[in-house]
Coordinates of C-alpha atoms in Angstrom, one line a residue:
M1 CA 22.0 23.4 -47.5
V2 CA 24.2 21.8 -49.9
N3 CA 22.9 18.3 -50.1
C4 CA 19.5 19.8 -50.2
Q5 CA 19.1 18.9 -54.0
A6 CA 20.4 15.5 -54.2
F7 CA 18.2 14.7 -51.5
L8 CA 15.2 15.8 -53.0
E9 CA 16.0 14.3 -56.4
K10 CA 16.3 11.0 -54.4
M11 CA 12.8 11.6 -52.8
V12 CA 10.9 10.6 -56.3
D13 CA 13.3 8.0 -57.0
W14 CA 11.7 4.6 -58.0
D15 CA 13.4 2.7 -55.2
K16 CA 11.3 3.0 -52.0
D17 CA 14.0 2.1 -49.8
Q18 CA 16.0 5.1 -51.7
R19 CA 12.7 7.5 -51.1
F20 CA 12.4 6.4 -47.4
M21 CA 16.1 7.1 -46.6
A22 CA 16.4 10.1 -48.5
A23 CA 13.5 12.1 -46.7
S24 CA 14.6 10.9 -43.3
D25 CA 18.3 12.1 -44.2
L26 CA 16.9 15.6 -45.4
C27 CA 14.8 16.1 -42.5
T28 CA 17.8 15.2 -40.2
E29 CA 20.3 17.7 -42.0
I30 CA 17.2 20.8 -41.8
V31 CA 16.7 19.4 -38.1
N32 CA 20.6 19.7 -37.2
S33 CA 21.0 22.8 -39.3
N34 CA 21.9 26.1 -37.8
T35 CA 21.5 27.7 -41.0
P36 CA 17.9 28.6 -42.2
L37 CA 16.7 27.6 -45.7
E38 CA 15.7 30.0 -48.1
Q39 CA 12.1 30.6 -48.8
S40 CA 12.0 29.0 -52.3
I41 CA 14.1 25.9 -50.7
Q42 CA 11.3 25.8 -48.3
K43 CA 8.6 25.4 -50.7
R44 CA 10.5 22.6 -52.6
V45 CA 11.0 21.0 -49.5
C46 CA 7.4 21.3 -48.4
L47 CA 5.8 19.9 -52.0
A48 CA 8.3 16.8 -51.7
F49 CA 7.1 16.0 -48.3
L50 CA 3.5 16.3 -49.1
K51 CA 3.8 14.3 -52.4
Q52 CA 5.2 11.4 -50.2
L53 CA 2.0 11.4 -48.4
E54 CA 0.4 9.9 -51.5
D55 CA 3.4 7.1 -52.2
A56 CA 2.3 4.1 -52.7
S57 CA 4.7 2.3 -50.0
I58 CA 3.1 3.0 -46.4
D59 CA 6.4 3.1 -44.7
V60 CA 7.2 6.2 -47.0
Q61 CA 4.1 7.8 -46.0
G62 CA 4.5 7.1 -42.2
N63 CA 7.8 8.8 -42.2
A64 CA 6.8 11.6 -44.2
V65 CA 4.1 12.2 -41.5
K66 CA 7.3 12.2 -39.1
C67 CA 9.3 14.4 -40.8
I68 CA 7.0 17.3 -41.7
A69 CA 5.9 17.1 -37.7
K70 CA 9.7 17.5 -36.8
I71 CA 10.8 20.3 -39.9
V72 CA 8.0 22.3 -39.4
C73 CA 9.7 24.5 -36.6
K74 CA 12.5 25.5 -39.1
F75 CA 10.4 27.0 -41.7
Q76 CA 9.0 30.7 -41.8
E77 CA 5.1 31.9 -40.6
A78 CA 4.1 31.9 -44.3
Q79 CA 5.2 28.5 -45.2
V80 CA 3.7 26.7 -41.9
G81 CA 0.4 28.3 -43.0
D82 CA 0.6 27.4 -46.4
V83 CA 1.5 23.8 -45.3
L84 CA -1.3 23.6 -42.8
A85 CA -3.9 25.5 -45.6
K86 CA -2.7 22.5 -48.0
L87 CA -3.0 19.4 -45.7
S88 CA -6.5 20.8 -44.9
E89 CA -8.0 21.2 -47.9
L90 CA -6.5 17.5 -48.8
I91 CA -8.6 16.2 -46.0
L92 CA -11.8 17.8 -47.4
D93 CA -10.9 16.5 -50.8
P94 CA -13.5 13.9 -51.9
D95 CA -10.8 12.3 -54.5
K96 CA -8.3 11.6 -51.3
K97 CA -10.6 9.0 -49.7
E98 CA -7.7 6.5 -49.5
V99 CA -5.1 8.5 -47.8
R100 CA -7.2 10.9 -45.9
D101 CA -6.3 9.3 -42.6
I102 CA -2.5 10.0 -43.3
Y103 CA -3.2 13.5 -44.1
A104 CA -5.1 14.0 -40.9
T105 CA -1.9 12.2 -38.6
C106 CA 0.5 14.6 -40.1
L107 CA -1.8 17.5 -39.8
K108 CA -2.2 16.8 -36.1
G109 CA 1.6 16.1 -35.9
L110 CA 2.0 19.6 -37.2
V111 CA -0.3 21.0 -34.5
S112 CA 1.4 19.7 -31.9
E113 CA 4.6 20.9 -32.9
V114 CA 3.8 24.6 -34.2
Q115 CA 5.3 27.2 -31.9
P116 CA 2.5 28.8 -29.6
A117 CA 3.4 32.1 -31.3
L118 CA 1.8 30.8 -34.3
S119 CA -1.2 30.4 -32.9
T120 CA -2.9 32.6 -35.3
T121 CA -1.8 31.2 -38.2
V122 CA -3.2 27.8 -37.1
V123 CA -6.8 28.5 -36.6
T124 CA -7.1 30.8 -39.2
N125 CA -5.6 28.1 -42.0
V126 CA -7.3 25.2 -40.2
M127 CA -10.4 25.7 -38.3
P128 CA -12.4 27.2 -41.1
K129 CA -11.9 24.0 -43.5
M130 CA -12.5 21.5 -40.1
I131 CA -16.1 23.3 -39.5
K132 CA -16.9 23.1 -43.4
G133 CA -15.9 19.4 -43.3
I134 CA -17.9 18.7 -40.1
T135 CA -21.2 20.8 -41.5
E136 CA -20.9 19.1 -45.2
G137 CA -19.0 16.3 -45.4
E138 CA -19.3 12.7 -45.5
P139 CA -19.1 10.5 -42.4
Q140 CA -15.3 9.4 -42.7
M141 CA -14.3 13.0 -43.6
K142 CA -16.4 14.6 -40.7
E143 CA -14.8 11.8 -38.4
E144 CA -11.2 13.2 -39.5
C145 CA -12.3 16.9 -38.8
C146 CA -13.5 15.8 -35.6
G147 CA -10.1 14.4 -34.8
V148 CA -8.1 17.4 -36.1
S149 CA -10.4 20.2 -34.3
V150 CA -9.8 18.4 -31.0
D151 CA -6.3 18.7 -31.0
V152 CA -6.5 22.4 -32.3
L153 CA -8.9 23.4 -29.6
K154 CA -6.7 22.0 -26.6
R155 CA -4.0 23.8 -27.9
F156 CA -5.0 26.9 -29.5
G157 CA -8.4 27.3 -28.7
D158 CA -8.6 30.5 -26.9
N159 CA -7.3 32.2 -29.7
Q160 CA -10.5 34.3 -31.0
H161 CA -9.6 34.9 -34.4
W162 CA -11.4 31.8 -35.6
W163 CA -14.4 33.3 -33.7
T164 CA -15.8 35.0 -36.8
D165 CA -19.2 35.1 -38.5
G166 CA -21.2 32.8 -36.0
S167 CA -18.3 30.1 -36.4
Q168 CA -18.8 28.7 -32.7
E169 CA -22.4 28.3 -33.0
K170 CA -22.4 26.8 -36.6
M171 CA -19.6 24.2 -35.2
C172 CA -21.6 23.6 -32.0
N173 CA -25.1 22.8 -34.1
S174 CA -23.1 20.2 -36.5
L175 CA -21.9 18.6 -33.6
L176 CA -25.1 18.1 -31.8
E177 CA -26.4 16.8 -34.9
L178 CA -24.1 14.4 -35.2
V179 CA -24.4 13.4 -31.6
C180 CA -28.1 13.1 -31.4
S181 CA -28.8 11.5 -34.7
S182 CA -29.3 7.6 -34.8
E183 CA -28.0 6.9 -38.1
V184 CA -24.1 8.2 -37.4
R185 CA -22.1 5.5 -36.6
A186 CA -21.2 4.8 -33.2
S187 CA -17.2 6.1 -34.0
L188 CA -18.3 9.5 -35.2
R189 CA -20.6 9.9 -32.5
K190 CA -17.9 9.4 -30.1
K191 CA -15.6 11.9 -31.9
A192 CA -18.5 14.3 -31.7
V193 CA -18.7 14.1 -28.1
V194 CA -15.2 14.9 -27.6
C195 CA -14.9 17.3 -29.9
I196 CA -18.0 19.2 -28.0
G197 CA -16.4 18.8 -24.6
S198 CA -13.0 20.6 -26.0
L199 CA -15.3 22.9 -27.8
S200 CA -17.2 23.7 -24.6
A201 CA -13.7 24.9 -23.0
V202 CA -13.5 28.2 -25.1
L203 CA -17.1 28.7 -26.2
A204 CA -18.4 32.4 -25.4
D205 CA -20.9 32.6 -22.5
D206 CA -24.1 33.1 -24.1
V207 CA -22.9 30.2 -26.9
L208 CA -22.1 28.0 -24.0
D209 CA -25.8 28.6 -22.4
K210 CA -27.2 27.5 -25.8
L211 CA -25.7 24.5 -26.1
V212 CA -26.5 23.3 -22.9
G213 CA -29.8 24.3 -23.0
R214 CA -29.9 22.2 -26.4
L215 CA -28.2 19.2 -24.7
L216 CA -31.2 19.4 -21.9
E217 CA -33.5 19.5 -24.6
K218 CA -32.1 16.3 -26.1
F219 CA -31.9 14.7 -22.9
Q220 CA -35.6 15.1 -22.3
Q221 CA -36.6 14.5 -25.8
A222 CA -34.8 10.8 -25.7
S223 CA -36.9 8.0 -25.7
D224 CA -37.7 6.6 -22.2
G225 CA -35.8 3.5 -23.0
A226 CA -31.7 3.2 -23.2
N227 CA -30.2 3.2 -26.2
S228 CA -27.4 4.8 -27.6
E229 CA -28.7 8.3 -28.6
K230 CA -29.4 8.8 -24.7
Q231 CA -26.2 7.5 -24.0
S232 CA -24.3 10.1 -26.4
V233 CA -26.1 13.2 -24.9
I234 CA -25.4 12.1 -21.2
Q235 CA -21.8 11.6 -22.1
C236 CA -21.6 14.8 -24.0
V237 CA -23.5 16.8 -20.8
G238 CA -20.5 15.1 -18.5
L239 CA -17.5 16.1 -20.8
V240 CA -19.1 19.7 -21.1
G241 CA -19.4 19.8 -17.4
R242 CA -15.9 18.9 -17.1
H243 CA -14.6 21.1 -19.6
A244 CA -16.4 24.4 -18.8
G245 CA -16.4 23.9 -14.9
H246 CA -18.6 26.4 -13.0
R247 CA -19.7 28.2 -16.2
I248 CA -22.7 25.5 -16.4
G249 CA -23.6 26.2 -12.7
G250 CA -26.8 27.7 -13.9
H251 CA -27.9 24.6 -15.3
L252 CA -27.2 22.4 -12.6
N253 CA -30.9 22.8 -11.1
R254 CA -32.2 21.3 -14.0
L255 CA -29.3 18.9 -15.2
A256 CA -28.9 17.2 -11.8
P257 CA -32.3 15.7 -10.9
L258 CA -32.6 14.6 -14.3
L259 CA -29.3 12.1 -14.0
I260 CA -30.5 11.3 -10.5
D261 CA -33.7 10.2 -11.3
L262 CA -32.4 8.3 -14.3
C263 CA -29.5 6.5 -12.1
K264 CA -32.7 5.3 -9.9
K265 CA -35.1 4.3 -12.4
Y266 CA -32.7 1.9 -14.3
C267 CA -31.3 0.5 -10.9
S268 CA -34.7 0.1 -9.3
E269 CA -36.9 -1.4 -12.1
D270 CA -38.3 -4.8 -11.6
V271 CA -36.4 -6.9 -14.1
S272 CA -37.1 -10.2 -13.2
M273 CA -34.3 -12.4 -12.5
E274 CA -32.5 -11.0 -15.8
G275 CA -31.2 -7.8 -14.3
P276 CA -30.7 -4.8 -16.0
T277 CA -29.4 -4.8 -19.9
D278 CA -25.7 -3.7 -20.4
L279 CA -26.9 -0.8 -22.1
Q280 CA -28.9 0.1 -18.6
N281 CA -25.7 0.0 -17.1
E282 CA -23.5 1.7 -19.0
V283 CA -26.2 4.8 -19.2
V284 CA -26.0 4.9 -15.5
E285 CA -22.2 4.6 -15.5
I286 CA -21.9 7.6 -17.8
S287 CA -24.7 9.1 -15.7
L288 CA -22.2 8.9 -12.6
H289 CA -19.6 10.0 -14.4
A290 CA -21.4 13.2 -15.3
L291 CA -22.3 13.6 -11.8
E292 CA -18.8 13.1 -10.9
S293 CA -17.7 16.3 -13.1
F294 CA -20.5 18.4 -11.7
V295 CA -19.3 17.4 -8.1
L296 CA -15.5 18.4 -9.1
H297 CA -15.8 21.1 -11.1
C298 CA -19.4 22.8 -9.8
S299 CA -19.5 21.6 -6.0
A300 CA -21.0 25.2 -4.6
Q301 CA -23.8 25.0 -7.2
L302 CA -24.7 21.5 -6.6
E303 CA -24.6 21.5 -2.8
T304 CA -28.5 21.8 -3.0
F305 CA -28.6 17.9 -4.4
L306 CA -25.9 17.0 -1.7
P307 CA -28.3 14.5 -0.1
Q308 CA -30.0 13.1 -3.0
I309 CA -26.6 12.0 -4.5
V310 CA -25.3 10.7 -1.2
E311 CA -28.3 8.7 -0.7
L312 CA -28.2 7.5 -4.7
V313 CA -23.9 6.7 -4.0
S314 CA -24.9 4.9 -1.1
T315 CA -27.5 2.3 -3.1
L316 CA -25.3 2.0 -6.1
L317 CA -22.3 1.0 -4.4
S318 CA -23.5 -2.3 -3.4
F319 CA -25.7 -2.6 -6.8
D320 CA -25.2 -6.4 -7.5
P321 CA -28.3 -7.8 -9.3
N322 CA -26.6 -10.9 -9.6
V323 CA -25.8 -11.6 -5.9
Y324 CA -28.9 -13.0 -3.7
S325 CA -28.1 -12.7 -0.1
V326 CA -30.5 -13.4 2.9
D327 CA -29.2 -10.0 4.5
G328 CA -25.6 -8.2 4.9
D329 CA -23.7 -11.1 5.7
D330 CA -22.5 -13.2 2.7
E331 CA -25.3 -16.2 3.2
E332 CA -26.9 -16.9 -0.1
F333 CA -29.9 -19.0 -0.9
D334 CA -28.7 -22.9 -0.9
D335 CA -31.0 -24.7 -2.9
D336 CA -30.8 -26.9 -5.6
D337 CA -32.2 -24.6 -8.4
G338 CA -30.0 -24.8 -11.6
D339 CA -30.2 -21.6 -12.2
F340 CA -27.9 -20.5 -10.0
D341 CA -24.1 -22.0 -9.1
D342 CA -22.4 -22.7 -6.0
D343 CA -22.1 -19.0 -5.0
G344 CA -25.4 -17.8 -5.5
L345 CA -24.9 -16.3 -8.8
A346 CA -26.6 -16.4 -11.5
E347 CA -25.1 -18.6 -14.3
D348 CA -24.6 -15.7 -16.7
E349 CA -22.2 -13.9 -14.1
D350 CA -19.7 -13.2 -17.1
D351 CA -22.2 -11.6 -18.9
D352 CA -22.9 -9.2 -16.0
S353 CA -21.8 -5.4 -16.4
S354 CA -23.4 -4.1 -12.9
W355 CA -20.0 -3.7 -11.7
K356 CA -19.8 -0.4 -14.1
V357 CA -22.6 0.8 -11.8
R358 CA -20.5 0.0 -8.4
R359 CA -17.1 1.5 -10.1
G360 CA -18.9 4.9 -11.1
A361 CA -20.4 5.0 -7.8
L362 CA -17.0 5.2 -6.2
R363 CA -15.9 7.8 -8.3
V364 CA -18.8 9.9 -7.2
L365 CA -18.0 9.2 -3.6
V366 CA -14.0 9.8 -4.2
A367 CA -15.5 13.2 -5.7
L368 CA -17.7 14.1 -2.7
V369 CA -14.9 13.6 -0.7
R370 CA -12.4 15.8 -2.4
S371 CA -14.8 18.8 -2.9
Y372 CA -17.0 18.9 0.4
P373 CA -14.6 18.8 3.3
G374 CA -17.0 20.9 5.4
H375 CA -19.6 17.5 5.3
A376 CA -16.6 15.0 6.1
K377 CA -17.8 14.0 9.1
D378 CA -21.3 13.1 7.6
L379 CA -19.8 11.5 4.7
F380 CA -17.3 9.1 6.5
E381 CA -20.2 8.1 8.8
K382 CA -22.4 7.2 6.1
F383 CA -19.7 5.5 3.4
V384 CA -17.1 3.9 5.7
P385 CA -18.5 0.9 7.0
Q386 CA -20.4 0.4 3.7
L387 CA -16.8 0.7 2.1
V388 CA -15.4 -2.3 4.4
D389 CA -18.6 -4.3 3.9
R390 CA -17.6 -4.1 0.1
F391 CA -14.1 -5.5 0.6
R392 CA -15.6 -8.5 -0.6
E393 CA -16.1 -7.4 -3.6
R394 CA -16.4 -10.1 -6.1
E395 CA -15.0 -8.1 -9.6
E396 CA -11.4 -7.6 -8.9
T397 CA -11.2 -4.5 -10.7
V398 CA -13.8 -2.7 -8.6
Q399 CA -12.7 -4.4 -5.3
L400 CA -9.2 -2.6 -6.4
D401 CA -11.3 1.0 -6.9
V402 CA -12.6 0.1 -3.2
F403 CA -9.4 -0.2 -1.8
N404 CA -8.2 2.9 -3.3
S405 CA -11.4 4.9 -2.4
F406 CA -11.0 3.8 1.1
S407 CA -7.2 4.8 1.1
E408 CA -8.8 8.2 0.1
L409 CA -11.0 8.5 2.9
V410 CA -7.8 7.8 5.2
R411 CA -6.1 10.2 3.9
A412 CA -8.8 13.1 3.9
S413 CA -9.0 12.1 7.9
V414 CA -5.9 13.9 9.2
L415 CA -4.1 17.1 8.1
Y416 CA -0.5 16.7 7.5
S417 CA 1.9 19.5 8.7
D418 CA 4.4 20.3 6.2
A419 CA 7.3 18.3 7.1
A420 CA 4.9 15.7 6.9
M421 CA 4.3 16.6 3.3
K422 CA 7.9 16.7 2.5
G423 CA 8.9 13.5 4.1
E424 CA 11.3 15.0 6.7
T425 CA 11.4 14.1 10.6
E426 CA 11.5 16.0 13.4
E427 CA 14.3 15.3 16.2
T428 CA 12.9 14.7 19.7
V429 CA 14.5 13.4 22.9
L430 CA 13.5 9.8 21.5
G431 CA 15.2 10.1 18.3
P432 CA 14.3 10.9 14.9
R433 CA 10.1 10.9 14.6
A434 CA 7.8 11.4 12.1
P435 CA 5.7 14.5 12.3
S436 CA 2.6 14.5 14.3
R437 CA -0.8 14.8 12.3
K438 CA -4.2 16.2 13.4
E439 CA -6.9 14.1 13.2
R440 CA -10.3 15.6 11.7
P441 CA -13.5 14.7 13.8
A442 CA -14.4 12.4 10.5
A443 CA -11.4 10.4 11.7
A444 CA -13.4 8.9 14.3
S445 CA -15.4 6.7 12.1
I446 CA -12.2 5.3 10.5
V447 CA -10.6 4.1 13.9
A448 CA -14.0 2.9 14.9
V449 CA -13.7 0.3 11.9
I450 CA -9.8 -0.3 11.9
P451 CA -10.2 -3.7 14.0
Q452 CA -12.6 -5.0 10.9
V453 CA -10.1 -3.8 8.7
V454 CA -7.4 -5.7 9.9
T455 CA -9.3 -8.6 9.9
A456 CA -10.8 -8.4 6.6
L457 CA -7.6 -7.7 4.8
L458 CA -5.7 -10.0 6.5
K459 CA -8.2 -12.5 5.0
Q460 CA -7.9 -11.0 1.7
L461 CA -3.6 -11.3 1.5
K462 CA -4.2 -15.0 3.1
D463 CA -6.8 -15.4 0.0
D464 CA -4.6 -13.7 -2.5
K465 CA -1.6 -16.0 -1.6
N466 CA -3.3 -18.9 -2.2
K467 CA -4.3 -17.3 -5.9
R468 CA -2.4 -18.8 -8.7
G469 CA -2.2 -17.5 -12.4
V470 CA -3.3 -14.0 -13.6
G471 CA -4.1 -11.3 -11.4
K472 CA -2.3 -12.8 -8.1
G473 CA -0.5 -10.0 -6.1
K474 CA -2.9 -7.4 -7.2
A475 CA -6.1 -7.5 -4.5
S476 CA -2.5 -7.6 -1.8
V477 CA -1.1 -4.5 -3.5
G478 CA -4.6 -2.8 -2.8
A479 CA -4.8 -4.2 0.8
L480 CA -1.2 -3.2 1.6
S481 CA -1.8 0.3 0.6
I482 CA -4.7 0.7 2.7
L483 CA -2.5 -0.6 5.8
K484 CA 0.1 1.9 4.5
N485 CA -2.3 4.9 4.2
L486 CA -3.6 3.7 7.9
A487 CA 0.1 3.6 9.2
L488 CA 0.8 7.1 7.8
A489 CA -2.3 8.6 9.0
L490 CA -3.1 6.7 11.9
P491 CA 0.0 5.4 13.5
H492 CA -1.0 5.0 17.1
Q493 CA -4.5 3.9 16.5
L494 CA -3.2 0.9 14.0
E495 CA -0.2 0.0 16.4
P496 CA -2.2 -2.1 18.8
H497 CA -2.9 -4.3 15.6
L498 CA 0.6 -5.0 14.4
P499 CA 1.1 -8.4 16.4
S500 CA -1.7 -9.7 14.2
L501 CA -0.3 -8.1 11.4
A502 CA 3.1 -9.0 11.8
P503 CA 3.1 -12.6 10.3
A504 CA 1.5 -11.7 7.2
L505 CA 3.9 -8.9 6.7
V506 CA 6.6 -10.8 7.0
D507 CA 5.4 -13.8 4.9
A508 CA 4.9 -10.8 2.1
V509 CA 8.8 -9.9 2.5
K510 CA 10.0 -13.3 2.7
D511 CA 8.2 -13.9 -0.5
S512 CA 10.9 -13.6 -3.1
K513 CA 8.8 -14.7 -5.7
G514 CA 6.0 -12.0 -5.1
A515 CA 5.5 -8.5 -6.4
S516 CA 8.2 -6.2 -5.3
A517 CA 5.4 -3.6 -4.6
V518 CA 3.9 -5.9 -2.1
R519 CA 7.6 -6.2 -0.6
L520 CA 8.3 -2.8 -0.6
D521 CA 4.7 -1.8 1.0
S522 CA 5.2 -4.7 3.9
L523 CA 8.3 -2.9 4.7
A524 CA 6.8 0.5 4.3
I525 CA 4.2 -0.3 6.7
F526 CA 6.7 -1.8 9.7
H527 CA 8.8 1.6 9.2
L528 CA 5.8 3.7 9.5
L529 CA 4.5 2.3 12.5
V530 CA 8.4 1.9 14.0
S531 CA 9.2 5.6 13.6
T532 CA 6.0 6.9 15.3
Y533 CA 5.7 4.2 18.0
S534 CA 4.0 4.6 21.3
D535 CA 4.7 1.1 23.2
P536 CA 8.2 0.4 22.8
S537 CA 7.5 -2.9 24.3
L538 CA 5.9 -4.1 21.7
H539 CA 8.1 -3.6 19.0
A540 CA 10.9 -5.2 21.2
N541 CA 8.5 -8.4 21.4
L542 CA 8.4 -8.6 17.5
A543 CA 12.4 -7.9 16.7
P544 CA 13.1 -11.5 16.7
D545 CA 10.8 -12.2 13.9
V546 CA 10.9 -8.9 12.2
M547 CA 14.7 -8.8 12.0
P548 CA 15.7 -12.0 10.0
C549 CA 13.3 -10.9 7.2
M550 CA 15.1 -7.1 7.5
V551 CA 18.4 -8.8 6.8
D552 CA 17.3 -10.8 3.9
A553 CA 15.3 -7.6 2.6
A554 CA 18.7 -5.5 2.8
G555 CA 20.6 -7.6 0.4
D556 CA 17.8 -7.7 -2.2
S557 CA 18.9 -7.0 -5.5
Y558 CA 16.1 -4.6 -6.0
Y559 CA 17.7 -1.1 -4.6
K560 CA 14.2 0.3 -3.3
T561 CA 13.9 -2.9 -1.1
S562 CA 17.2 -2.9 0.0
A563 CA 16.8 0.7 0.8
M564 CA 13.6 0.7 2.5
A565 CA 14.8 -2.3 4.9
I566 CA 17.9 -0.2 5.9
R567 CA 15.6 2.5 6.8
L568 CA 13.7 0.1 8.6
Y569 CA 16.4 -0.9 10.5
G570 CA 17.7 2.8 11.4
A571 CA 14.2 3.3 13.0
F572 CA 14.0 -0.3 14.8
V573 CA 17.5 1.0 16.9
W574 CA 15.2 3.5 18.9
A575 CA 12.3 1.5 19.3
L576 CA 14.5 -1.1 20.9
R577 CA 16.2 1.7 23.0
P578 CA 13.4 3.9 24.2
N579 CA 15.8 5.2 26.8
L580 CA 19.3 6.1 25.7
S581 CA 20.6 5.2 29.4
M582 CA 19.3 1.6 28.7
G583 CA 21.0 -1.0 26.6
L584 CA 20.1 -2.4 23.7
Q585 CA 16.3 -4.7 24.0
P586 CA 15.8 -8.1 22.4
G587 CA 17.0 -8.5 18.9
G588 CA 20.3 -7.1 19.3
P589 CA 22.3 -10.3 17.6
A590 CA 20.2 -9.5 14.5
Y591 CA 22.0 -5.9 14.4
E592 CA 25.6 -7.9 13.4
S593 CA 23.9 -9.8 10.5
L594 CA 22.0 -6.6 9.4
L595 CA 25.5 -4.8 9.1
I596 CA 27.2 -7.5 7.5
S597 CA 24.5 -7.7 5.1
V598 CA 24.5 -3.8 4.4
L599 CA 28.3 -4.0 4.0
A600 CA 28.3 -6.8 1.4
S601 CA 25.7 -5.1 -0.6
L602 CA 27.5 -1.6 -0.6
K603 CA 30.9 -3.7 -1.2
V604 CA 28.9 -4.9 -4.4
K605 CA 27.7 -1.9 -5.5
L606 CA 30.9 0.0 -5.1
E607 CA 32.7 -2.8 -7.2
A608 CA 29.9 -2.7 -9.8
A609 CA 30.8 1.1 -9.8
E610 CA 34.3 0.6 -10.3
V611 CA 35.1 2.8 -7.4

């Protein structure tokens, strides 16, 4: 490279701006050049960039990190190995504490950019040093080594060249000590947990068995109370289950009962009016995450415990110790006790963390539905009414999870044809119609609660419409998502309720200040029901109210809203003229307005495109 020497000289200039620009320009030249660098030049370039990692200017340091990651693909394998080894050594250098995080960031960038063919070079130059740092280093060094190890294991962990001299078992033991030690700071413990999870995916079977066995011992040895040590061990168990999958199935006969009993214990203890502690709720949440992981990845081995998990989830879905009600209704104690507010909630509601337990239970429920289709009928009969009851969830984030969980059940209640999965239509004597869907036996539980679902969601849409400020529209998106999934999966069962839904959907489409997702989903619900109509007279009666909002939406500035309105118009034509020998049904005058709106919109778009 002609300018290489000049750039290298400027990279040590006294002016930090000159150093920054010289490094950037050199990096650009190397990346864009088709001529490979000579080995001697490669060494000088690497040394120059490594030196800039210790620069007094933070901007120069950060730029050097980015540049090294970009130019590594232009180097020979030996040179890449030298750079990886040098950075690994610098991370372990006790005299480089101040810039150790920069070296670690740079090494991670290299690992993410290096070619897969150089995996052996990466693991042999990096992993032995990282294991040494995790085993013998100071806390900060261990933290950085754990972070680098995770990145290496994710990309090249299956390369067996670093599985020498018991290195896997040595790394497992060192990481477990960090996870189970009460003296280790939380940030290091967390990184050690993540590192064990990534490591478990590539461990040999005998080492994995030893790891899970030791985790079980640590779990049982942890003190009875909820503490950070037990929290970390359970989190580690969940991550190992997620990464190792069915390979830990043989240990579930011991793991599953421990997690189930722990959840029952913390959520059924008599804790007076104070409720469970935040730490207890977090331990239960992490335990539920672990169960979710086992359900998804070890469903066959866990089926023995399915009845216990179902009962646990059913209990925890409504776990809300700060709400005191007389029965299943929303009635609250109405006395003058100063310890409660007007909603029947304890005064410290803002500090309540029981929502984490309910959210964790919802995740396990979704995992059960996905992993056990053979038990779908029993699961639906058990949980569908309970989910409908939880539509009134007071914590917004959990309420959205309730809506998403119910939508998941709706989608699982039918079998879709290939055409339906691709969004295609079928030509029939009545025009283009959406492909039919086959209901599973479990769908009966969904159909039975559709009237209650419609009533509850209409109330939710009304309440959300009156809400102001932050959070407005989120609940409406969740509610409309359920209706959209019902219209897609069970259109004929939802169609009779369209007259009661139509006013709310029309208002949502007309609300130009509302979220675009709300308007789009409202139009999509109309389109799904119209395109699968069974009662054309119902749609004919709604046409005078629906057509005007379609006209407005067709001229919307957001292209997706405009396109959906036009699609809805095309579907409405067939519903208003079910018999081709008949004329158009009521609503015909709106056609002309809609066509004018569509033509005007197309004219604007064509002019903007200079066509």
